[in-house]
PDB file of C-alpha atoms in Angstrom:
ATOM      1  CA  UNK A   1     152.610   3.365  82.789  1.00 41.00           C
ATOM      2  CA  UNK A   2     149.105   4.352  81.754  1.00 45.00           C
ATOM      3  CA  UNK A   3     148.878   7.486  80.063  1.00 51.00           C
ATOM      4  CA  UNK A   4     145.518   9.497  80.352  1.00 55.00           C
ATOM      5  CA  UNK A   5     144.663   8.762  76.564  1.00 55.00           C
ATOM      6  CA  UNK A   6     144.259   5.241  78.088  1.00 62.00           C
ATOM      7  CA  UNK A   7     141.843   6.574  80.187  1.00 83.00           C
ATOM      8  CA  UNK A   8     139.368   8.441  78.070  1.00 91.00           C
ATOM      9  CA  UNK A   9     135.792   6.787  78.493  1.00 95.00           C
ATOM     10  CA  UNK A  10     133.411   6.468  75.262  1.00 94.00           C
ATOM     11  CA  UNK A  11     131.324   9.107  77.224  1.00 95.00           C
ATOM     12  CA  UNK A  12     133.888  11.960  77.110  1.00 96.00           C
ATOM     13  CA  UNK A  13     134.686  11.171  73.411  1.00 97.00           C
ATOM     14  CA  UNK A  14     131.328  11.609  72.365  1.00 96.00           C
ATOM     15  CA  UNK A  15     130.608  14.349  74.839  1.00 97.00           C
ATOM     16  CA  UNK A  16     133.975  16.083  72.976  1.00 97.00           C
ATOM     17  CA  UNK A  17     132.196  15.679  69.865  1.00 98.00           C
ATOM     18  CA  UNK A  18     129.280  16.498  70.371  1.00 98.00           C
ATOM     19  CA  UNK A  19     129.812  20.217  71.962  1.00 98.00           C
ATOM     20  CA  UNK A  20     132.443  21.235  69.139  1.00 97.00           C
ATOM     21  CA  UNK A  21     129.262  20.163  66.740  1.00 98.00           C
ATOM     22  CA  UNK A  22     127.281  22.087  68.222  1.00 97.00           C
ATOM     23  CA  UNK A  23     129.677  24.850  68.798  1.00 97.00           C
ATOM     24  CA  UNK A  24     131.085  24.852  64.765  1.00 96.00           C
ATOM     25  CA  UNK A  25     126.952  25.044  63.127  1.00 96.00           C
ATOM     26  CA  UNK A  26     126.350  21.235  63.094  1.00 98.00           C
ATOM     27  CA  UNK A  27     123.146  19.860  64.202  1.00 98.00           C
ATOM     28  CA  UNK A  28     123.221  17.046  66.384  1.00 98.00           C
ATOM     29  CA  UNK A  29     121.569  13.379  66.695  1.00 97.00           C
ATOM     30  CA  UNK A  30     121.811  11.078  69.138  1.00 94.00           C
ATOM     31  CA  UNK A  31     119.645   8.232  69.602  1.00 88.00           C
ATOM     32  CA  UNK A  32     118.718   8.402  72.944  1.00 84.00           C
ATOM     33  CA  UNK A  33     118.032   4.708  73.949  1.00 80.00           C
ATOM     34  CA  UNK A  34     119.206   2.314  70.889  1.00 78.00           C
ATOM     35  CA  UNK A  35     117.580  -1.050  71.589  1.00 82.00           C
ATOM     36  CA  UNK A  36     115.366  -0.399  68.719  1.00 82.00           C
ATOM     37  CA  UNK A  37     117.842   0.679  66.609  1.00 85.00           C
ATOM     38  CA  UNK A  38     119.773  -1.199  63.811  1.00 89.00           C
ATOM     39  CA  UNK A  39     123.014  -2.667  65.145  1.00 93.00           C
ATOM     40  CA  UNK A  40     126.194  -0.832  64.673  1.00 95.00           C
ATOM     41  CA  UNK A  41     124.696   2.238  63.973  1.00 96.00           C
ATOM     42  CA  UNK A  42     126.897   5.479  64.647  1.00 96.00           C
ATOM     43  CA  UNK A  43     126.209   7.422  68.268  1.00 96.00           C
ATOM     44  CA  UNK A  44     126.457  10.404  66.067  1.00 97.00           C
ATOM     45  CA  UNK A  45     124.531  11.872  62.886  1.00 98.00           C
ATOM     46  CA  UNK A  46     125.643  15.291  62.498  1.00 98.00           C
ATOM     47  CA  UNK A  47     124.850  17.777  59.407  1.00 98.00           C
ATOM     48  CA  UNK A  48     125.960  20.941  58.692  1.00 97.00           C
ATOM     49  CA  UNK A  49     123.280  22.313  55.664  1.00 95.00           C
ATOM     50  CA  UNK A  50     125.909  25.417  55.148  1.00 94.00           C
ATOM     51  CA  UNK A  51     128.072  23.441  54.490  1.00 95.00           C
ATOM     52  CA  UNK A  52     126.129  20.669  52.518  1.00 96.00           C
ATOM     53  CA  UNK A  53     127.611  18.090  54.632  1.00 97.00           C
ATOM     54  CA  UNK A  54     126.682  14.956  56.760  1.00 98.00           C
ATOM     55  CA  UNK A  55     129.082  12.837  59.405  1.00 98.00           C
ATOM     56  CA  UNK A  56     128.084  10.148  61.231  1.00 98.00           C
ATOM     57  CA  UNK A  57     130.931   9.368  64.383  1.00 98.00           C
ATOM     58  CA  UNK A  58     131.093   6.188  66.336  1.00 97.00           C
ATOM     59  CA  UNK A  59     132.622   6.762  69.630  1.00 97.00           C
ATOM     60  CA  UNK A  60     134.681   4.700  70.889  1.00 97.00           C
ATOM     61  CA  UNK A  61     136.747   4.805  74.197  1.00 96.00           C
ATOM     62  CA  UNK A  62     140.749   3.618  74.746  1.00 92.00           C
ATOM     63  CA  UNK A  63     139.270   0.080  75.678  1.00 91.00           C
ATOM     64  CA  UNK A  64     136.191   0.075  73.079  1.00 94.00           C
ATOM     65  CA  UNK A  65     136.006  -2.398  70.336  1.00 95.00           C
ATOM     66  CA  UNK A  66     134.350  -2.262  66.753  1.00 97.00           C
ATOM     67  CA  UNK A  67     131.827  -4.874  66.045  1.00 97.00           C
ATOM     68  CA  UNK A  68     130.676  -6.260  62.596  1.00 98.00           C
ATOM     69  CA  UNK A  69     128.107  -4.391  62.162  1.00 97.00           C
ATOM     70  CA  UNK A  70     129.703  -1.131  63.110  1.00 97.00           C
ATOM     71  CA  UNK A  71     132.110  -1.733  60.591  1.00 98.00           C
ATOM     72  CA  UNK A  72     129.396  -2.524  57.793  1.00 98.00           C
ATOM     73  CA  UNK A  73     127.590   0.862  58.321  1.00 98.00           C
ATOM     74  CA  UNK A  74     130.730   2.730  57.967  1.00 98.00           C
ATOM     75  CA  UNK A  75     131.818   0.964  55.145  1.00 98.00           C
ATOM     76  CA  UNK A  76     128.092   1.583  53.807  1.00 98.00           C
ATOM     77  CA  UNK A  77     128.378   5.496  54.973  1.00 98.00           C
ATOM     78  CA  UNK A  78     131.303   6.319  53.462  1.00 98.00           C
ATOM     79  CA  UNK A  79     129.897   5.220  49.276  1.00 98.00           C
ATOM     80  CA  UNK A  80     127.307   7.469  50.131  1.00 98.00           C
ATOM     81  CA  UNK A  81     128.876   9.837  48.191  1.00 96.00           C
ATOM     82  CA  UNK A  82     131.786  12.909  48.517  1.00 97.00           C
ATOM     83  CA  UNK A  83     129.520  15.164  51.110  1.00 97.00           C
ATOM     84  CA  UNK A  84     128.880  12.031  53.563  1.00 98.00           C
ATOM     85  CA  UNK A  85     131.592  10.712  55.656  1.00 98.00           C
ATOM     86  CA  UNK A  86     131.791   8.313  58.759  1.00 98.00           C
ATOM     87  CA  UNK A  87     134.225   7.937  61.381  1.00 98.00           C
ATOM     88  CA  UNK A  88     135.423   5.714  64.098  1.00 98.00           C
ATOM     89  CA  UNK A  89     136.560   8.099  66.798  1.00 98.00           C
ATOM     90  CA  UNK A  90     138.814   7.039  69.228  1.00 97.00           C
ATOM     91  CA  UNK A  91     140.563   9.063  71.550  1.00 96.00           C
ATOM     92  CA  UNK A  92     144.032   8.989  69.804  1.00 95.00           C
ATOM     93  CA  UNK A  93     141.797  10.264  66.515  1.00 93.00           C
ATOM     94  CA  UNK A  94     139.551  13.307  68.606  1.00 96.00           C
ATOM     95  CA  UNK A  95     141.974  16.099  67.121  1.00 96.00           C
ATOM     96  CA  UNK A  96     141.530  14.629  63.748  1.00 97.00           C
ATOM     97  CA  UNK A  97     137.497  14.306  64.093  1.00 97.00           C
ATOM     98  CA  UNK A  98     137.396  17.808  65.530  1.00 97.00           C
ATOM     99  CA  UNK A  99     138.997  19.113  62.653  1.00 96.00           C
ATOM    100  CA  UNK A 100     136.552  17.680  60.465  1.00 96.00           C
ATOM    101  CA  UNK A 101     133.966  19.640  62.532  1.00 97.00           C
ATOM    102  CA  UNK A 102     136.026  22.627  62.144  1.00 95.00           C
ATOM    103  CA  UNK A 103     136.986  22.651  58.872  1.00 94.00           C
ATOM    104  CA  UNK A 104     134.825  20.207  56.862  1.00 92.00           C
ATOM    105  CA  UNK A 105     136.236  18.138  54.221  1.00 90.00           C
ATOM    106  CA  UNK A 106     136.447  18.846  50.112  1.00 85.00           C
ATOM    107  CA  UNK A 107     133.997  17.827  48.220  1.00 77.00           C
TER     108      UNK A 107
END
């Protein structure tokens, strides 16, 4: 049986995150066509200046896969430093990215 978390597209994940962002004080970035973009970089770059912090989210839907060089800039995002984080979102993890939107992270 295929439950509807098995269903969720990359699209609706990043559409999730993207509104809460924008409805919690973040600003937003999306590249909007990435062939000239560095492989593996995130779909999202949010900041939130109030709160002196940065995210970047990859999006991923129930049937999406991480490449190599996803997994490099994340790994390269997160020693940025306490008020940077990145994230793979997938949909089993949206509650969990959401409430980074909502509630930041210490610092």
């Amino acid at each position: 049986m295929t439950s509807h978390a098995d269903l969720i597209s990359e699209d609706e994940v990043l559409a999730t995150v993207r509104e809460t962002a924008e409805l919690t004080g973040w600003k937003v970035y999306k590249t909007w066509i990435s062939i000239h973009s560095p492989a593996g970089y995130p779909d999202l770059t949010l900041a939130n200046p109030r709160r002196h912090l940065v995210l970047f989210v990859e999006c991923k839907g129930s049937r999406g896969r991480v490449t190599q060089a996803q997994q490099d800039w994340m790994e390269t995002l997160n020693q940025c430093g306490p008020s940077v984080k990145a994230v793979i979102c997938w949909p089993k993890d949206l509650d969990s990215t959401l409430e980074l939107l909502t509630n930041g992270w210490k610092i």
